[in-house]
mmCIF file with all atom_site columns, C-alpha atoms and ligand atoms in Angstrom:
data_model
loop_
_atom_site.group_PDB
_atom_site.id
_atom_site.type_symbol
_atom_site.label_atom_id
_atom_site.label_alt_id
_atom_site.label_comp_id
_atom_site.label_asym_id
_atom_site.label_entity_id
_atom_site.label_seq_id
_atom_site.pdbx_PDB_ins_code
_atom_site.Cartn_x
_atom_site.Cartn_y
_atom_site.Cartn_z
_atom_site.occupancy
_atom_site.B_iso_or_equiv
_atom_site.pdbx_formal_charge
_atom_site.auth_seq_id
_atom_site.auth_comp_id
_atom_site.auth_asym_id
_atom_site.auth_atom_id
_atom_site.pdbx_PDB_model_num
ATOM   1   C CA  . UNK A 1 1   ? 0.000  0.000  0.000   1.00 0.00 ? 1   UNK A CA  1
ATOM   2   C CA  . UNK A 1 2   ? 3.119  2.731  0.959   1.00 0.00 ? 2   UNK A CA  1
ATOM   3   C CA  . UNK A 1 3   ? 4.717  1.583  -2.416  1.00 0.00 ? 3   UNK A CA  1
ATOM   4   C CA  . UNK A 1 4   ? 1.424  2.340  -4.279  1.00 0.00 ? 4   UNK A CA  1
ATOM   5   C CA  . UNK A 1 5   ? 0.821  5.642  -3.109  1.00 0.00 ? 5   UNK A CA  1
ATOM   6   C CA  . UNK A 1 6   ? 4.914  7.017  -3.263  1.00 0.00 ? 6   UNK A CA  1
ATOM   7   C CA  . UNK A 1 7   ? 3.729  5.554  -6.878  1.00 0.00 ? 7   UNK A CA  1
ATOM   8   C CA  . UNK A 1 8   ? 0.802  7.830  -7.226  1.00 0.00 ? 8   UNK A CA  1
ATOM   9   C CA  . UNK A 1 9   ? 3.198  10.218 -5.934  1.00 0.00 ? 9   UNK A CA  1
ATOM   10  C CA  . UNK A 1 10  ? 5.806  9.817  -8.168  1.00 0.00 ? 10  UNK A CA  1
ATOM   11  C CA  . UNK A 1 11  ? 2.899  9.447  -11.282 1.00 0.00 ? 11  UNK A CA  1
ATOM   12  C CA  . UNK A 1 12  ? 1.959  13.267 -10.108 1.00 0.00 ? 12  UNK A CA  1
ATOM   13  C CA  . UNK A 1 13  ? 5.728  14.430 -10.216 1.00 0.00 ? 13  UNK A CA  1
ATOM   14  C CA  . UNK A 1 14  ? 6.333  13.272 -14.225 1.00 0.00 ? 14  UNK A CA  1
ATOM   15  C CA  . UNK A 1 15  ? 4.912  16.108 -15.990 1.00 0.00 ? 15  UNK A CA  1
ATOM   16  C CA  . UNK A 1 16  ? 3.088  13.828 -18.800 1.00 0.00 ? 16  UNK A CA  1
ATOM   17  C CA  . UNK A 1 17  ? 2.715  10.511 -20.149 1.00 0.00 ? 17  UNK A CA  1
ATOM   18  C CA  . UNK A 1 18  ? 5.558  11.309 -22.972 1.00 0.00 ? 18  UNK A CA  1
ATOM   19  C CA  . UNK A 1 19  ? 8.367  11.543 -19.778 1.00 0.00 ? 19  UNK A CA  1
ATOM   20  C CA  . UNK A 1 20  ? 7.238  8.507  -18.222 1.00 0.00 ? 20  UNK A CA  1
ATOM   21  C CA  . UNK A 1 21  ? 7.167  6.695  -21.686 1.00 0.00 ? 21  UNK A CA  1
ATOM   22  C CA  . UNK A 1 22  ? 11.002 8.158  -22.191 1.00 0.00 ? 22  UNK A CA  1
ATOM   23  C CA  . UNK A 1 23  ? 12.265 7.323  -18.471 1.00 0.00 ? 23  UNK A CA  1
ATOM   24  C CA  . UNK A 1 24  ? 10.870 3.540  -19.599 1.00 0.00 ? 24  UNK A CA  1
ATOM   25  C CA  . UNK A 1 25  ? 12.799 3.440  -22.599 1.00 0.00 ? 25  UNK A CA  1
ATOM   26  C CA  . UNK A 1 26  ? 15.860 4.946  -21.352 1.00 0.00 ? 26  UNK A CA  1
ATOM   27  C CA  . UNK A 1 27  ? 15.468 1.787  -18.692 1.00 0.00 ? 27  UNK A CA  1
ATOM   28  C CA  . UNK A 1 28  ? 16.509 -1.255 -21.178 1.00 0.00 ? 28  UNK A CA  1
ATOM   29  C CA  . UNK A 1 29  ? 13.940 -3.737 -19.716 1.00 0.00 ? 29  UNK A CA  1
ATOM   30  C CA  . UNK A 1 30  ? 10.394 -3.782 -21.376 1.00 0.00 ? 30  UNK A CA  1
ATOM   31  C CA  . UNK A 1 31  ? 7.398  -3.764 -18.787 1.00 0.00 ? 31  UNK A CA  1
ATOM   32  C CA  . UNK A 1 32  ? 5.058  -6.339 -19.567 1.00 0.00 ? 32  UNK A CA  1
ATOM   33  C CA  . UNK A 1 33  ? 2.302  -5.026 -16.891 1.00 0.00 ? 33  UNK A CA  1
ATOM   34  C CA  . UNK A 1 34  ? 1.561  -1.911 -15.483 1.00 0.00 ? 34  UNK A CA  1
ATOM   35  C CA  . UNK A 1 35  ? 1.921  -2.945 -11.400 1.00 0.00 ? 35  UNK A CA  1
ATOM   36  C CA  . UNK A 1 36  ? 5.495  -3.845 -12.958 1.00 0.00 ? 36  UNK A CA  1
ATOM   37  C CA  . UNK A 1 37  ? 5.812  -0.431 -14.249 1.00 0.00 ? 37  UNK A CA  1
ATOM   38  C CA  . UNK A 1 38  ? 4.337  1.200  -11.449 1.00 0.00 ? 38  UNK A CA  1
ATOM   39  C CA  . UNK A 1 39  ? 6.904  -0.649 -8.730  1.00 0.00 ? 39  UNK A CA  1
ATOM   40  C CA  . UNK A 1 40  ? 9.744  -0.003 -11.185 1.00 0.00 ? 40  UNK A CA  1
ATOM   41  C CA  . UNK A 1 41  ? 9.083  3.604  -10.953 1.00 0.00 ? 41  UNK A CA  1
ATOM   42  C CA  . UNK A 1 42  ? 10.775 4.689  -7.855  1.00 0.00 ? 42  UNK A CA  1
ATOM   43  C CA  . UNK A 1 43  ? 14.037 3.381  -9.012  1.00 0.00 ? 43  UNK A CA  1
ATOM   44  C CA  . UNK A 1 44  ? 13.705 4.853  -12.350 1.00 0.00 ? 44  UNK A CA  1
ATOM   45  C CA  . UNK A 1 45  ? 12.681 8.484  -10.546 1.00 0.00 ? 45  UNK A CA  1
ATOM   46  C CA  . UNK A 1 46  ? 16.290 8.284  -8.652  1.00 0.00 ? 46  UNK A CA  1
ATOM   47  C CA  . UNK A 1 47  ? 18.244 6.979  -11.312 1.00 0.00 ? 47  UNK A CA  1
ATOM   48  C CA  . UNK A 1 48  ? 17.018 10.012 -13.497 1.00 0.00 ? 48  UNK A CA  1
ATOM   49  C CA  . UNK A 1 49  ? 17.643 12.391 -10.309 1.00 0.00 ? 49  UNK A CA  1
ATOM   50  C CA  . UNK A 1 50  ? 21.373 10.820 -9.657  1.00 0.00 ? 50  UNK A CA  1
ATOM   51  C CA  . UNK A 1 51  ? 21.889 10.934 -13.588 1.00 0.00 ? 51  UNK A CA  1
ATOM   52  C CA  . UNK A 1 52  ? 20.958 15.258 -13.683 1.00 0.00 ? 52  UNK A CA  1
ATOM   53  C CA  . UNK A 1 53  ? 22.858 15.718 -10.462 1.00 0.00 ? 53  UNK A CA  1
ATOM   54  C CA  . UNK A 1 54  ? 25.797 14.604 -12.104 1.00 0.00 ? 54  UNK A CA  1
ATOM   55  C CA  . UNK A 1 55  ? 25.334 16.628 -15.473 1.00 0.00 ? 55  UNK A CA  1
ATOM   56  C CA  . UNK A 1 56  ? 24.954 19.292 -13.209 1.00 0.00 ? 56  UNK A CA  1
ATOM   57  C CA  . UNK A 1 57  ? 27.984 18.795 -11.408 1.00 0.00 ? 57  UNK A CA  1
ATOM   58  C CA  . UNK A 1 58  ? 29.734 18.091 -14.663 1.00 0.00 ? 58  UNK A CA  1
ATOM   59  C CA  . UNK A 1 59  ? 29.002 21.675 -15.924 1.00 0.00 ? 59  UNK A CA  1
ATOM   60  C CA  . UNK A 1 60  ? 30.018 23.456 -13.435 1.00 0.00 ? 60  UNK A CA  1
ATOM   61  C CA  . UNK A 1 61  ? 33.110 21.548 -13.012 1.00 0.00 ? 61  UNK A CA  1
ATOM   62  C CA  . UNK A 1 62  ? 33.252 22.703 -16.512 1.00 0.00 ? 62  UNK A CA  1
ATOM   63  C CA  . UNK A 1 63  ? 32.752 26.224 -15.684 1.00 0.00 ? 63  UNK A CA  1
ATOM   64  C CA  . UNK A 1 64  ? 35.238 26.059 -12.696 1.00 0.00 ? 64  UNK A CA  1
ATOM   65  C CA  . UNK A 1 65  ? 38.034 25.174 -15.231 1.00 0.00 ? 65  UNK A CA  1
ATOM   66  C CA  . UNK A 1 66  ? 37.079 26.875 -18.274 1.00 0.00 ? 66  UNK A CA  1
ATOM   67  C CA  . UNK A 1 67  ? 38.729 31.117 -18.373 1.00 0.00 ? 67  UNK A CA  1
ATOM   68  C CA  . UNK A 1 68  ? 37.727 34.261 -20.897 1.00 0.00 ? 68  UNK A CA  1
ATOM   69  C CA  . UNK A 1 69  ? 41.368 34.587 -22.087 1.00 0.00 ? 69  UNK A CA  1
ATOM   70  C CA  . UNK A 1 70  ? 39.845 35.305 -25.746 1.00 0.00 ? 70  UNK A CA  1
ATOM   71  C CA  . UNK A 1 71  ? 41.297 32.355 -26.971 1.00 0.00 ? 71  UNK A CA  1
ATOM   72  C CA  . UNK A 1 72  ? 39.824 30.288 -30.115 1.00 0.00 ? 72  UNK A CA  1
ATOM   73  C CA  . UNK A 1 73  ? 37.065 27.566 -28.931 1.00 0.00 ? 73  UNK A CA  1
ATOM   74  C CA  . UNK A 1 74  ? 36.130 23.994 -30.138 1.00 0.00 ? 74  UNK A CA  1
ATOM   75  C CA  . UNK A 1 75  ? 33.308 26.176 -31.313 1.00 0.00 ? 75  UNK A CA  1
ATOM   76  C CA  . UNK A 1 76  ? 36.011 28.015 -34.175 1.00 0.00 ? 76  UNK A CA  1
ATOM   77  C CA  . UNK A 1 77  ? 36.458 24.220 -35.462 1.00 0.00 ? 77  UNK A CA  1
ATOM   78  C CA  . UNK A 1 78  ? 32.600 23.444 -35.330 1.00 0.00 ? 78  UNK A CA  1
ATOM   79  C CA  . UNK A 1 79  ? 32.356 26.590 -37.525 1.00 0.00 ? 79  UNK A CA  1
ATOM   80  C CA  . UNK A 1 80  ? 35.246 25.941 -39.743 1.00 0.00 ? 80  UNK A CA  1
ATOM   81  C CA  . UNK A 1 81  ? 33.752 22.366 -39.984 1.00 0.00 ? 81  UNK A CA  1
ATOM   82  C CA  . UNK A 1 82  ? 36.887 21.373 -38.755 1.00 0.00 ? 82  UNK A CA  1
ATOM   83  C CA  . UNK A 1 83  ? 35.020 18.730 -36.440 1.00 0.00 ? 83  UNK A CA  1
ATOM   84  C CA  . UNK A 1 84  ? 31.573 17.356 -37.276 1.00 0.00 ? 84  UNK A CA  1
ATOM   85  C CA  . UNK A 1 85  ? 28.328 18.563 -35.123 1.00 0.00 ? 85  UNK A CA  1
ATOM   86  C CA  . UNK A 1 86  ? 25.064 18.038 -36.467 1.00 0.00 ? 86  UNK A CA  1
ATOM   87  C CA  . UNK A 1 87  ? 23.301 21.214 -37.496 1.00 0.00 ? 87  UNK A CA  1
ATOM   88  C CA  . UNK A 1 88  ? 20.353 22.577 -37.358 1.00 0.00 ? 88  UNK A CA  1
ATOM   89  C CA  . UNK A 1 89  ? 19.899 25.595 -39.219 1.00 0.00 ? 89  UNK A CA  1
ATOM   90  C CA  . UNK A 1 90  ? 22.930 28.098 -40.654 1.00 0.00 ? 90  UNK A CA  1
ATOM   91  C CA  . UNK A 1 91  ? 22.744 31.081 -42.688 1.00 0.00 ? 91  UNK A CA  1
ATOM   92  C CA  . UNK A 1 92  ? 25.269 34.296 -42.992 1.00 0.00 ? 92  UNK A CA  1
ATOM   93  C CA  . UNK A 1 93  ? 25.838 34.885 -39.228 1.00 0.00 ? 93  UNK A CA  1
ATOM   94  C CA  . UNK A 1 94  ? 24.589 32.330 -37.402 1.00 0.00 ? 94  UNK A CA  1
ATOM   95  C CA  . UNK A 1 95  ? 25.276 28.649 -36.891 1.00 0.00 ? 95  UNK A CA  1
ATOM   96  C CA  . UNK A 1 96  ? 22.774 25.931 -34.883 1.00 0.00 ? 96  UNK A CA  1
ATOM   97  C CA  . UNK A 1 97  ? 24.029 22.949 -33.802 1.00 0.00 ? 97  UNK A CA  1
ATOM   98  C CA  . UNK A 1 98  ? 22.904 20.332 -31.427 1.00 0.00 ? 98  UNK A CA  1
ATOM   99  C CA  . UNK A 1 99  ? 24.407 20.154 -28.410 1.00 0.00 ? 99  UNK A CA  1
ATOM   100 C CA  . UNK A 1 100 ? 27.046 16.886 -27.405 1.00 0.00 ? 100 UNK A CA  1
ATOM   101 C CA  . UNK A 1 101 ? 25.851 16.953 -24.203 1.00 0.00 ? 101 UNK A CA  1
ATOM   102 C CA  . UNK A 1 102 ? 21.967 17.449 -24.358 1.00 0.00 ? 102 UNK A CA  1
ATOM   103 C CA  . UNK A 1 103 ? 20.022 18.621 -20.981 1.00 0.00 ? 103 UNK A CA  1
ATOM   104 C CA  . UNK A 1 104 ? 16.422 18.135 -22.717 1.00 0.00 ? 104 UNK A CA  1
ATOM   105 C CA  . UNK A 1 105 ? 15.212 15.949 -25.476 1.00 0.00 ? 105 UNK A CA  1
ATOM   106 C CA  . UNK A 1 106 ? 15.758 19.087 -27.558 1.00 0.00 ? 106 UNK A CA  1
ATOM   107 C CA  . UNK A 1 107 ? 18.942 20.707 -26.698 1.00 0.00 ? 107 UNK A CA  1
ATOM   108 C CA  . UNK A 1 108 ? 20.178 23.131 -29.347 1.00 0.00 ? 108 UNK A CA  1
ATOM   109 C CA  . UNK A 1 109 ? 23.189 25.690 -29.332 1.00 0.00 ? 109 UNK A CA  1
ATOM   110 C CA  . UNK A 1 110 ? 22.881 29.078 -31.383 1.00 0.00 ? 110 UNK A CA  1
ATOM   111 C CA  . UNK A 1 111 ? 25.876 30.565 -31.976 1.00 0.00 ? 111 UNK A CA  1
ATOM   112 C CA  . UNK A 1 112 ? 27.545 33.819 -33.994 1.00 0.00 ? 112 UNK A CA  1
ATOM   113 C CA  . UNK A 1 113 ? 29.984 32.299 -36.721 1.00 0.00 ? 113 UNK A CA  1
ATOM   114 C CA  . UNK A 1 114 ? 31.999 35.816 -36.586 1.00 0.00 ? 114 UNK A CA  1
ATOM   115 C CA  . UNK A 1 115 ? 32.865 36.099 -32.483 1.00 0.00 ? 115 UNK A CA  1
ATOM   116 C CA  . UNK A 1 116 ? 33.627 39.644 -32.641 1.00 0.00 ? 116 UNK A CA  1
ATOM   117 C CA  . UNK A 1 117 ? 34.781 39.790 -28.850 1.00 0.00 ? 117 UNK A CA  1
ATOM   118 C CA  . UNK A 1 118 ? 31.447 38.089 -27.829 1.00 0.00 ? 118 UNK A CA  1
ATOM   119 C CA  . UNK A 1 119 ? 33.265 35.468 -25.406 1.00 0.00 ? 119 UNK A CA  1
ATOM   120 C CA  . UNK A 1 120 ? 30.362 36.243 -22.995 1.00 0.00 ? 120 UNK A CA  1
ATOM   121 C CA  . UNK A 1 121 ? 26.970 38.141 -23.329 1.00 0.00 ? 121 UNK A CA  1
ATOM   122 C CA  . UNK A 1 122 ? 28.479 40.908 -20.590 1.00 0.00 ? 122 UNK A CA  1
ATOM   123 C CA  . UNK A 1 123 ? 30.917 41.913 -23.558 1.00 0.00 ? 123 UNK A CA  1
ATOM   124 C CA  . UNK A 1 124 ? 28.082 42.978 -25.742 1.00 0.00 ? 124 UNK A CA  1
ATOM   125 C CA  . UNK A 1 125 ? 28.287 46.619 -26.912 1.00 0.00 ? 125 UNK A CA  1
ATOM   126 C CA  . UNK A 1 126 ? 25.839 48.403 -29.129 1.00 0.00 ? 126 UNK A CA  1
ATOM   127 C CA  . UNK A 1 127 ? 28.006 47.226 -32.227 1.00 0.00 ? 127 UNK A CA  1
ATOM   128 C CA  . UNK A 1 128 ? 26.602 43.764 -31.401 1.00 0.00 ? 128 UNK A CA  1
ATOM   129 C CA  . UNK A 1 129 ? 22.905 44.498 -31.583 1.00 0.00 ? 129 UNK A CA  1
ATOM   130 C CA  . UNK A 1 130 ? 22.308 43.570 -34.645 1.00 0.00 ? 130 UNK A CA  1
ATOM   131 C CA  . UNK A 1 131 ? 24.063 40.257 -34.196 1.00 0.00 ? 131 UNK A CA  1
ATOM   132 C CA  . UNK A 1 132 ? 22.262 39.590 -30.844 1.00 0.00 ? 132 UNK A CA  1
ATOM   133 C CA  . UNK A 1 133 ? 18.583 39.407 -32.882 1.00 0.00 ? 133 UNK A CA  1
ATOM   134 C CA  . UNK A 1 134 ? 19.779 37.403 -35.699 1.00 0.00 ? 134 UNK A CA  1
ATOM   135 C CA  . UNK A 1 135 ? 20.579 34.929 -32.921 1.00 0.00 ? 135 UNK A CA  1
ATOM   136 C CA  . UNK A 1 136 ? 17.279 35.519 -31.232 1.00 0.00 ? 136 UNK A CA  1
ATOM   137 C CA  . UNK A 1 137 ? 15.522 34.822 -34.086 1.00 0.00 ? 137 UNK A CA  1
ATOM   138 C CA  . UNK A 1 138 ? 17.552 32.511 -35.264 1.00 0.00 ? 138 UNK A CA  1
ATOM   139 C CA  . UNK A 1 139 ? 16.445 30.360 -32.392 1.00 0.00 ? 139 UNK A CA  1
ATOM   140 C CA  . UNK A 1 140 ? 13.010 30.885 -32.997 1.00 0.00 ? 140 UNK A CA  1
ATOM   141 C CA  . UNK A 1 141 ? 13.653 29.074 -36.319 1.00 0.00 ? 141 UNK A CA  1
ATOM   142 C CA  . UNK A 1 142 ? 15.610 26.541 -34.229 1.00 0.00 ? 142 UNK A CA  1
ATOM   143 C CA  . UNK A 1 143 ? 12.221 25.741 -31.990 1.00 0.00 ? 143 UNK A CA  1
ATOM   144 C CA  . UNK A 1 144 ? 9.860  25.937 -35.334 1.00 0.00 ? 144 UNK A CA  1
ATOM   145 C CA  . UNK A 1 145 ? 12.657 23.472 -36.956 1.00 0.00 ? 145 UNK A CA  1
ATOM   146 C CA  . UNK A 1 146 ? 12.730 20.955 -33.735 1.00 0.00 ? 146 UNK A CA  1
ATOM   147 C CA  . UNK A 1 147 ? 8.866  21.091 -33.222 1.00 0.00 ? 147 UNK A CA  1
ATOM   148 C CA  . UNK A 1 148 ? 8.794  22.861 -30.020 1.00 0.00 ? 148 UNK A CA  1
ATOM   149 C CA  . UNK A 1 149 ? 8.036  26.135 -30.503 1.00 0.00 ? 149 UNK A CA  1
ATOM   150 C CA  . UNK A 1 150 ? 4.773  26.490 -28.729 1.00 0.00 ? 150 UNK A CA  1
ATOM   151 C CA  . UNK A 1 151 ? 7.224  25.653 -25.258 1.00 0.00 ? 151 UNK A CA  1
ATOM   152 C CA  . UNK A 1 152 ? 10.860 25.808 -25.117 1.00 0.00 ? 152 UNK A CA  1
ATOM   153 C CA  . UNK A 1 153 ? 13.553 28.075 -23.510 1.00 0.00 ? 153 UNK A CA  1
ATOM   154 C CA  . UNK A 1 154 ? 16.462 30.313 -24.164 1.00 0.00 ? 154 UNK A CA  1
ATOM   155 C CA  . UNK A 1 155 ? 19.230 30.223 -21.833 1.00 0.00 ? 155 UNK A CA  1
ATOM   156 C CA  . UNK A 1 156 ? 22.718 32.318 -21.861 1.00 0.00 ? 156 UNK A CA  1
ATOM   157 C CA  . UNK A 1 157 ? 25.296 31.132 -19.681 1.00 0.00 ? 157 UNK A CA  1
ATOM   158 C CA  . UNK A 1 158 ? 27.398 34.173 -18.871 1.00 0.00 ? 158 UNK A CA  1
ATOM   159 C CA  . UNK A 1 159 ? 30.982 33.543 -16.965 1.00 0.00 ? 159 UNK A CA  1
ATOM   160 C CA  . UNK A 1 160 ? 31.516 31.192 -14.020 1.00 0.00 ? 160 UNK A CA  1
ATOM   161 C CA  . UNK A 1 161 ? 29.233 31.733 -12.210 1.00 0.00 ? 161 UNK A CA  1
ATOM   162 C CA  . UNK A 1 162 ? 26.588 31.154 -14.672 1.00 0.00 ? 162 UNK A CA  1
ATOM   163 C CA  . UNK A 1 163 ? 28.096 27.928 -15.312 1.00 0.00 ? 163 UNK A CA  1
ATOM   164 C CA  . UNK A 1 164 ? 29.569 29.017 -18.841 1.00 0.00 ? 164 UNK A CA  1
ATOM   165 C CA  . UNK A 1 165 ? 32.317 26.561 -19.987 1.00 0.00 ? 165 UNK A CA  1
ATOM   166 C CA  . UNK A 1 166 ? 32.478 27.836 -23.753 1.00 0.00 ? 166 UNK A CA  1
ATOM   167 C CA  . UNK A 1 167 ? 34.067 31.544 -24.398 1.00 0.00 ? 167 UNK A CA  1
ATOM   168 C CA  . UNK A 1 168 ? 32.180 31.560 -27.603 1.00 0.00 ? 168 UNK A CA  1
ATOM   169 C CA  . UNK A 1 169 ? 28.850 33.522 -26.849 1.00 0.00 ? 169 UNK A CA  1
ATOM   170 C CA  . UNK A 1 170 ? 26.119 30.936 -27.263 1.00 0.00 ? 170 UNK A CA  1
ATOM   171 C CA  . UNK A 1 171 ? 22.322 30.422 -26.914 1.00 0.00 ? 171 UNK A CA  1
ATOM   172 C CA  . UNK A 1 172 ? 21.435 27.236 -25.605 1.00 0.00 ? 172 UNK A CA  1
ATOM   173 C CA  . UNK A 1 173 ? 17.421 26.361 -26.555 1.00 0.00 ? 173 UNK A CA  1
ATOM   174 C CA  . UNK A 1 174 ? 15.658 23.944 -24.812 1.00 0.00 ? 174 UNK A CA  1
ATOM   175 C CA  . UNK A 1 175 ? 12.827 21.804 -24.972 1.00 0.00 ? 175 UNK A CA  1
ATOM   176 C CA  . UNK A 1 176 ? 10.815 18.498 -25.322 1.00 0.00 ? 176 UNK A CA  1
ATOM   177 C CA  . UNK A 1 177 ? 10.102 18.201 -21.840 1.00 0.00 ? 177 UNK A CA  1
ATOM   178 C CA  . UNK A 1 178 ? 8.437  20.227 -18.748 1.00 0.00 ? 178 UNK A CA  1
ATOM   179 C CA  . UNK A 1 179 ? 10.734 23.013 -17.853 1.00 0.00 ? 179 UNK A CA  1
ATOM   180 C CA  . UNK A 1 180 ? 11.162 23.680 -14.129 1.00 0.00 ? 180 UNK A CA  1
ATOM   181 C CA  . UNK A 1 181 ? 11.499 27.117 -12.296 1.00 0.00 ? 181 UNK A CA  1
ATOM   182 C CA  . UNK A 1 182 ? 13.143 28.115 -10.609 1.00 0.00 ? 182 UNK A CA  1
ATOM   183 C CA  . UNK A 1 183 ? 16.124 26.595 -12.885 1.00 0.00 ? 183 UNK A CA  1
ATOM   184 C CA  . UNK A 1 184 ? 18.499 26.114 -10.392 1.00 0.00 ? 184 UNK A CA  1
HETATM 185 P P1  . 5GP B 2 .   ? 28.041 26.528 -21.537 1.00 0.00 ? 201 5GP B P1  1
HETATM 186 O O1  . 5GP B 2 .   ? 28.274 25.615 -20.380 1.00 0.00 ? 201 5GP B O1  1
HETATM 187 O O2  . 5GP B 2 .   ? 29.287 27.283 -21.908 1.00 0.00 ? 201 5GP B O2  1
HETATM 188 O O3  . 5GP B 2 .   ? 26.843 27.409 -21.370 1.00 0.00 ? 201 5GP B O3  1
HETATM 189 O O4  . 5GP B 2 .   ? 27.659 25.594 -22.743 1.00 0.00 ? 201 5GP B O4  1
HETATM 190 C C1  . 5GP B 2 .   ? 28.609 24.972 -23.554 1.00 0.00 ? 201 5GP B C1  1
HETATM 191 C C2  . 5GP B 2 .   ? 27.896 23.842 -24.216 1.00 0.00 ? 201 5GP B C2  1
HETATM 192 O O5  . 5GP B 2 .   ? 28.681 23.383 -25.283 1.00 0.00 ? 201 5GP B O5  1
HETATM 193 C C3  . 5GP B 2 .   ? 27.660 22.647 -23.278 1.00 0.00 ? 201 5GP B C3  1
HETATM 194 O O6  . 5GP B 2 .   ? 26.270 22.403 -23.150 1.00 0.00 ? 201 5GP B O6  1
HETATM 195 C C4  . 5GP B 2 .   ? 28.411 21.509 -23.963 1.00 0.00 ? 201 5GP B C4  1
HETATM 196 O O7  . 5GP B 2 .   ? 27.738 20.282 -23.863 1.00 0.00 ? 201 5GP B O7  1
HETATM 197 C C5  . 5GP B 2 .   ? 28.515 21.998 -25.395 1.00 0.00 ? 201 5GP B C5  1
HETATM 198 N N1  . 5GP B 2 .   ? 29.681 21.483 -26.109 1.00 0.00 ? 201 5GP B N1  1
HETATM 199 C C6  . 5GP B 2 .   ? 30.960 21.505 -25.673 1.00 0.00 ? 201 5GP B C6  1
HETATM 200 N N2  . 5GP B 2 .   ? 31.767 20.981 -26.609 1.00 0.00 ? 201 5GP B N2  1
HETATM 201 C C7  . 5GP B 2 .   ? 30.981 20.615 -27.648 1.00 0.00 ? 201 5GP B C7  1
HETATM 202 C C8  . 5GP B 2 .   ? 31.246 20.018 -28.906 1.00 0.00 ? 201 5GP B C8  1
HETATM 203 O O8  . 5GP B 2 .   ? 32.385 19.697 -29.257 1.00 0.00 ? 201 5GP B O8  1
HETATM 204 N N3  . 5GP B 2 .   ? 30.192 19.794 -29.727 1.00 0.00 ? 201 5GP B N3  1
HETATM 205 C C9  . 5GP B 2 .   ? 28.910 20.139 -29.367 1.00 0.00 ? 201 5GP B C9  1
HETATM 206 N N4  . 5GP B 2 .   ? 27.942 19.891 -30.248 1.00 0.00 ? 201 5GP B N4  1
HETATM 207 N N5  . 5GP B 2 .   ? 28.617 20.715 -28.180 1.00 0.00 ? 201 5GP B N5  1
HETATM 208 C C10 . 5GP B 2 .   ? 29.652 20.950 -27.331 1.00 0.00 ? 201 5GP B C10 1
#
């Protein structure tokens, strides 16, 4: 009886049917009845809990190490094609990507191919305007393009402590999944 309502529990915390579906898959073993599902999912709620703590620790980590010394990034090679990165949408000044590392089943990176001293967003000046709303828009396209566009999110890491770990300015855009605030 505990186990089935921490179950019901649980069944309230996934935001819809389409995260419990992908927490099942992501667990290799098929379900053949739903009490099976139903007792699996505690295990399955901590494994995915254990699984973003560590992404999470992983990026800052990241952050910790990573410096604005203006140097070129792995994003220069990404640009120059130089390494491979499946894209999403390019035109003159911007470049879309998906990201190696994705935090949602949509996890996209929008970036400026000319970095024009935009290691972080807090190095914008007014030159940049015109850049920052082609990348805006840009990942408007990117949400239209990945099917999300009625929900996602825009995020800008900016310096350490924002948990930036690439000093190429970049847009990450989000979505797929039931986004959380505050974001932590
Ligand atoms: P930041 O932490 O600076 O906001 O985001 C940098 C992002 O770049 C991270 O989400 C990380 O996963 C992604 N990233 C780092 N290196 C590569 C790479 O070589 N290819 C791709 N596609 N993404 C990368």
């Amino acid at each position: 009886m505990a186990a089935t309502s921490s179950s019901v529990m649980l069944l309230r915390n996934f935001s819809t049917v389409g995260r419990i579906a992908q927490s099942v898959r992501s667990n290799s073993r098929i379900f053949s009845t739903t009490g099976e599902l139903i007792r699996a999912l505690p295990r399955i709620a901590s494994q995915r809990t254990i699984s973003s703590t560590r992404a999470a620790h992983n990026e800052e980590a990241a952050a910790k190490s990573a410096s604005d010394t203006g140097a070129p990034t792995i994003f220069d090679k990404i640009i120059a094609k130089e390494i491979p990165s499946d894209i999403v949408y390019e035109d003159e000044s911007v470049l879309a990507f998906k990201d190696i590392n994705p935090q949602a089943p949509v996890h996209v990176l929008v970036i400026p191919k000319l970095r024009d001293g935009l290691t972080t967003l807090g190095k914008a000046e007014p030159r940049h305007v015109e850049v920052l709303g082609q990348l805006l828009h840009a990942s408007k396209i990117v949400a239209e393009k990945e099917g999300i566009v009625d929900g996602f999110r825009v995020v800008i890491n900016n310096g350490a402590e924002g948990c930036q770990s690439v000093y190429h300015l970049h847009l990450h855009v989000l979505g797929g999944r039931q986004m959380k605030w505050p974001p932590g």
